[in-house]
XYZ file of C-alpha atoms in Angstrom:
369
model
C 29.204 -84.614 -55.696
C 31.334 -81.469 -55.544
C 34.601 -80.795 -53.753
C 37.608 -78.496 -53.947
C 41.192 -79.469 -53.132
C 44.679 -77.934 -53.459
C 46.167 -79.007 -56.769
C 49.417 -80.504 -55.455
C 47.742 -82.671 -52.846
C 45.100 -83.880 -55.295
C 47.688 -84.757 -57.943
C 49.957 -86.539 -55.473
C 47.164 -88.516 -53.840
C 45.567 -89.485 -57.156
C 48.912 -90.764 -58.412
C 49.469 -92.741 -55.208
C 46.051 -94.412 -55.321
C 46.442 -95.168 -59.032
C 49.443 -97.379 -58.286
C 46.959 -100.057 -57.206
C 44.920 -99.735 -60.400
C 45.458 -102.446 -62.985
C 47.272 -101.538 -66.196
C 46.507 -104.937 -67.753
C 42.857 -105.777 -67.407
C 39.803 -106.477 -69.523
C 37.668 -104.898 -66.787
C 37.935 -101.123 -67.334
C 36.879 -100.092 -63.827
C 39.893 -101.911 -62.303
C 42.142 -99.457 -64.120
C 40.512 -96.405 -62.540
C 40.285 -94.630 -59.174
C 37.268 -94.361 -56.898
C 36.691 -90.939 -55.306
C 34.288 -90.964 -52.371
C 33.390 -87.697 -50.611
C 31.439 -87.850 -47.394
C 30.892 -85.560 -44.426
C 33.500 -87.546 -42.491
C 36.210 -87.102 -45.126
C 37.342 -87.814 -48.664
C 39.017 -91.006 -49.809
C 40.622 -92.216 -53.033
C 40.806 -95.952 -53.675
C 41.943 -98.379 -56.354
C 42.352 -102.128 -56.670
C 43.412 -104.780 -59.155
C 41.696 -107.449 -56.997
C 45.076 -108.571 -55.610
C 46.249 -105.311 -54.071
C 44.235 -102.282 -53.007
C 45.072 -98.794 -51.760
C 42.871 -96.414 -49.766
C 44.263 -92.886 -49.642
C 42.760 -90.012 -47.602
C 42.399 -86.596 -49.232
C 42.689 -84.468 -46.112
C 42.915 -81.052 -47.744
C 39.594 -81.273 -49.592
C 36.516 -79.198 -48.847
C 33.315 -81.108 -49.545
C 30.438 -78.979 -50.819
C 28.249 -81.928 -51.830
C 28.802 -85.538 -50.804
C 28.915 -88.323 -53.355
C 31.189 -90.683 -55.258
C 32.555 -91.157 -58.766
C 35.137 -93.319 -60.538
C 37.839 -91.147 -62.093
C 39.887 -92.194 -65.117
C 43.526 -92.938 -64.335
C 44.728 -89.996 -66.432
C 43.053 -87.577 -64.013
C 46.274 -87.454 -61.983
C 48.295 -86.315 -65.018
C 45.701 -83.694 -65.911
C 45.605 -82.258 -62.408
C 49.398 -82.155 -62.262
C 49.478 -80.188 -65.543
C 47.041 -77.540 -64.297
C 48.244 -74.210 -62.911
C 48.806 -73.876 -59.172
C 45.279 -73.150 -57.994
C 42.608 -75.147 -56.150
C 40.901 -77.794 -58.301
C 37.163 -78.411 -58.185
C 35.732 -81.829 -59.033
C 32.027 -82.036 -59.787
C 29.849 -84.963 -60.786
C 26.099 -85.256 -61.031
C 24.443 -88.495 -60.013
C 24.219 -91.088 -62.801
C 25.871 -88.813 -65.373
C 28.705 -90.266 -67.455
C 31.048 -87.297 -67.147
C 32.969 -85.571 -64.363
C 34.196 -81.966 -64.479
C 37.615 -80.804 -63.305
C 38.154 -77.046 -63.172
C 40.794 -74.752 -61.745
C 43.377 -72.145 -62.642
C 41.653 -71.265 -65.915
C 41.506 -74.906 -67.073
C 38.374 -76.973 -67.506
C 38.103 -80.659 -68.378
C 35.068 -82.843 -68.888
C 36.078 -86.493 -68.597
C 34.150 -89.670 -69.264
C 33.708 -91.582 -66.025
C 32.186 -94.713 -64.538
C 29.687 -95.008 -61.701
C 30.762 -95.636 -58.118
C 28.176 -98.356 -57.555
C 29.955 -100.487 -60.156
C 33.305 -100.327 -58.355
C 34.274 -103.648 -56.712
C 33.919 -103.950 -52.960
C 37.177 -103.180 -51.199
C 38.638 -105.535 -48.551
C 37.492 -104.803 -44.998
C 39.917 -103.266 -42.545
C 41.909 -105.543 -40.266
C 42.620 -105.289 -36.567
C 45.576 -103.784 -34.787
C 49.006 -104.708 -36.079
C 52.653 -104.439 -35.088
C 54.108 -100.942 -35.267
C 57.506 -100.856 -36.970
C 59.753 -97.784 -37.301
C 59.250 -96.683 -40.906
C 62.956 -96.274 -41.659
C 63.702 -99.831 -40.513
C 60.820 -101.272 -42.520
C 61.845 -99.374 -45.635
C 65.501 -100.392 -45.296
C 64.582 -104.055 -44.846
C 62.061 -104.211 -47.677
C 64.184 -102.391 -50.251
C 67.141 -104.700 -49.680
C 65.127 -107.904 -49.867
C 62.411 -107.501 -52.519
C 64.958 -107.265 -55.339
C 65.801 -110.943 -54.810
C 62.205 -112.107 -55.335
C 61.392 -113.962 -58.545
C 59.425 -112.458 -61.421
C 58.539 -115.905 -62.777
C 54.811 -116.427 -62.211
C 55.141 -120.197 -62.753
C 56.388 -120.437 -59.149
C 54.117 -117.978 -57.334
C 55.572 -118.506 -53.865
C 58.960 -117.241 -55.053
C 57.402 -113.978 -56.288
C 56.706 -113.205 -52.648
C 58.737 -112.328 -49.580
C 58.616 -114.350 -46.399
C 57.767 -111.893 -43.617
C 58.122 -113.040 -40.026
C 57.372 -110.922 -36.971
C 58.047 -112.183 -33.482
C 60.335 -112.002 -30.440
C 63.390 -112.077 -32.741
C 62.148 -108.979 -34.552
C 61.219 -108.461 -38.180
C 62.673 -110.900 -40.716
C 62.235 -110.694 -44.482
C 63.580 -113.261 -46.934
C 63.276 -113.578 -50.710
C 64.781 -115.867 -53.345
C 64.486 -116.463 -57.076
C 66.483 -119.739 -56.871
C 69.641 -117.949 -58.055
C 70.079 -115.683 -55.043
C 68.700 -115.295 -51.541
C 68.391 -112.070 -49.550
C 67.634 -112.107 -45.820
C 67.475 -109.188 -43.405
C 66.650 -109.258 -39.709
C 65.665 -106.094 -37.842
C 65.280 -105.807 -34.092
C 61.961 -104.483 -32.839
C 61.164 -102.915 -29.492
C 57.431 -103.182 -28.930
C 55.316 -102.440 -25.890
C 54.366 -104.973 -24.733
C 57.158 -107.208 -26.124
C 56.063 -109.729 -28.758
C 55.647 -113.247 -27.433
C 54.254 -115.001 -30.520
C 55.588 -115.337 -34.043
C 53.490 -114.711 -37.124
C 54.726 -115.255 -40.666
C 53.305 -115.058 -44.179
C 54.414 -114.840 -47.800
C 53.619 -111.308 -48.973
C 53.821 -110.323 -52.664
C 57.094 -108.502 -53.303
C 55.193 -105.809 -55.197
C 53.144 -104.993 -52.100
C 56.205 -104.571 -49.885
C 57.859 -102.397 -52.516
C 54.740 -100.204 -52.554
C 54.792 -99.864 -48.770
C 58.459 -98.827 -48.882
C 57.561 -96.251 -51.550
C 54.677 -94.988 -49.409
C 57.085 -94.442 -46.517
C 59.281 -92.295 -48.743
C 56.331 -90.283 -50.075
C 54.439 -89.708 -46.842
C 57.492 -89.260 -44.570
C 55.621 -91.362 -42.021
C 57.341 -92.312 -38.785
C 56.033 -95.870 -38.578
C 54.416 -98.705 -40.482
C 51.637 -100.688 -38.861
C 51.655 -104.201 -40.303
C 48.931 -106.812 -39.900
C 49.541 -110.383 -41.109
C 46.156 -112.070 -41.341
C 45.059 -115.479 -42.537
C 44.548 -114.546 -46.180
C 45.624 -110.922 -46.434
C 48.159 -108.460 -45.109
C 47.421 -104.830 -44.280
C 49.951 -102.010 -44.003
C 49.019 -98.572 -42.676
C 51.384 -95.720 -43.468
C 50.616 -92.078 -42.764
C 46.853 -92.569 -43.089
C 47.201 -94.638 -46.286
C 46.051 -98.243 -46.117
C 47.388 -100.975 -48.391
C 45.759 -104.400 -48.440
C 47.171 -107.359 -50.342
C 46.347 -111.005 -50.745
C 48.886 -113.401 -49.278
C 50.566 -116.042 -51.433
C 49.757 -119.669 -50.672
C 52.564 -122.197 -50.663
C 55.588 -123.341 -48.694
C 58.442 -120.866 -48.795
C 61.915 -122.498 -48.856
C 63.623 -122.776 -45.474
C 66.291 -120.143 -46.053
C 68.147 -121.145 -42.901
C 69.050 -124.483 -44.485
C 70.295 -122.800 -47.662
C 73.031 -120.723 -46.016
C 76.240 -122.752 -45.410
C 77.481 -122.967 -41.822
C 81.109 -122.257 -42.705
C 83.263 -121.037 -45.561
C 86.803 -121.867 -46.660
C 87.573 -118.216 -47.334
C 86.129 -114.924 -46.155
C 87.451 -111.953 -48.096
C 86.909 -108.363 -46.973
C 86.457 -105.552 -49.533
C 86.014 -101.826 -49.377
C 82.390 -101.572 -50.463
C 82.748 -98.412 -52.537
C 85.869 -99.676 -54.278
C 84.344 -103.035 -55.146
C 81.112 -101.454 -56.340
C 83.053 -99.142 -58.636
C 84.944 -102.049 -60.208
C 81.778 -104.126 -60.666
C 80.009 -101.168 -62.273
C 82.839 -100.564 -64.753
C 83.421 -104.194 -65.666
C 79.684 -104.850 -65.683
C 79.242 -102.489 -68.637
C 80.717 -105.250 -70.828
C 78.941 -108.134 -69.111
C 76.027 -109.610 -71.021
C 73.343 -112.026 -69.877
C 75.556 -114.944 -70.941
C 78.840 -113.330 -69.858
C 79.400 -113.673 -66.097
C 81.648 -111.574 -63.915
C 84.779 -113.617 -63.132
C 86.512 -113.217 -59.783
C 90.008 -114.736 -59.714
C 91.538 -114.778 -56.247
C 95.336 -115.024 -55.946
C 97.691 -114.225 -53.112
C 96.812 -110.717 -51.946
C 94.580 -109.716 -54.866
C 91.452 -110.415 -56.869
C 91.046 -109.827 -60.602
C 87.541 -108.895 -61.709
C 86.988 -109.653 -65.395
C 84.434 -110.401 -68.075
C 84.545 -111.440 -71.720
C 81.802 -110.622 -74.215
C 81.844 -112.028 -77.739
C 79.977 -108.950 -78.980
C 81.672 -106.173 -77.000
C 85.136 -107.319 -75.955
C 86.690 -107.883 -72.554
C 87.709 -105.983 -69.460
C 89.598 -106.666 -66.239
C 90.654 -104.813 -63.113
C 92.650 -105.945 -60.081
C 92.048 -105.112 -56.429
C 94.261 -105.819 -53.410
C 92.475 -108.123 -50.944
C 93.584 -110.165 -47.905
C 93.369 -113.537 -49.692
C 95.704 -116.426 -48.939
C 95.689 -119.956 -50.294
C 95.395 -121.689 -53.646
C 94.052 -119.737 -56.592
C 90.262 -119.714 -56.733
C 88.187 -118.512 -59.689
C 84.415 -118.169 -59.489
C 81.760 -116.618 -61.729
C 78.578 -114.735 -60.835
C 75.753 -113.026 -62.676
C 76.968 -109.439 -63.051
C 73.692 -107.728 -62.130
C 72.981 -110.019 -59.181
C 76.463 -109.522 -57.733
C 76.332 -105.739 -58.089
C 72.863 -105.558 -56.518
C 74.089 -107.627 -53.602
C 77.009 -105.302 -52.955
C 74.712 -102.264 -53.295
C 72.464 -103.697 -50.585
C 75.229 -104.025 -48.012
C 75.201 -101.346 -45.325
C 78.432 -99.740 -44.204
C 81.869 -99.438 -45.760
C 82.913 -103.100 -45.647
C 81.723 -106.072 -47.691
C 82.671 -109.616 -46.731
C 82.430 -112.411 -49.305
C 82.364 -115.978 -47.986
C 83.516 -118.662 -50.438
C 83.777 -122.442 -50.383
C 84.525 -123.511 -53.973
C 83.795 -122.391 -57.568
C 80.624 -124.498 -57.603
C 79.226 -123.539 -54.202
C 77.313 -120.329 -53.449
C 79.001 -117.227 -52.105
C 77.661 -115.173 -49.205
C 77.817 -111.384 -49.045
C 77.592 -109.690 -45.645
C 78.454 -106.381 -44.065
C 80.304 -105.843 -40.820
C 77.242 -107.142 -38.953
C 74.920 -110.077 -39.501
C 71.676 -108.175 -40.107
C 71.780 -108.660 -43.883
C 72.876 -111.734 -45.829
C 72.892 -112.188 -49.589
C 73.551 -115.694 -50.907
C 74.460 -115.964 -54.592
C 74.672 -119.049 -56.754
C 77.779 -119.217 -58.976
C 77.855 -119.640 -62.748
C 79.969 -122.535 -64.042
C 82.933 -121.062 -65.901
C 84.347 -122.379 -69.139
C 88.004 -121.978 -70.056
């Protein structure tokens, strides 16, 4: 096999494909990238057996067809080379691959393409979603997914596509993020399909949108896998089995108080006070007539407080939240206004913007005197 490709494209595409390679595996080939050059085109691929990426290398010129498994560090090497076309050459059944260009020459140990695991087959046609809407929805929801592998279903995001548009929901039991996005498809969708997709996969698709500047995401929700196509790149991921919590039953129907904040002002206060907040030191919100005091106390670092004017009326209410979770919720709100719905110090609070597209439900932390 022998091909030549512009350095920047090769480095970028190698790095993108390598995101699907496993960094924690006892099977070396799962941590590397398959390069396959054929007359019909060149493709890079990687998989950790849960998620796979297939990335076209459109700027390459193939002089001799073939395939080889490149070590993951190939992307870093190519990026470090001078700005000149890079040639990759591998002879059948040899254990080394040569990278040359711009006065540099590397001979790297490599594995054979026939030993690379079989990649998932392609799926059928999916639903086409404007890339900006998909990215906005995914980025604001995946952060609420759990990282605790003991409850696999909570490490995923419920994705539902149907007549009511695209809905994503994620929860780690301490917070819940839900975003609904209208879709205009031709023909209009008449059936609803939903699945629990690993949060990591959706985060990768959102990253692909940013990198490729693609205009749309084509999403296929199958029986056991989901496929996302973005700018010629194809991501395939296994779906998560299990019953996702009914998020609609978790959000209270009404609140005793709904307090409006200037988003930028509130975010600034939470960022400053949050510097002192530790894992065991919650952010305290004390609501009095016409104002809220944001405070925290840390045994190791000290304490801080700052007051904000807010349209609050009624008896004093004090509630505590995890500092990071509260700040991330406010960051995810779109627009200049944040509304916080409250019932009592022991009931969850709901963050929303001016509209209802995004909702962020946050469990409180019981405060001690």
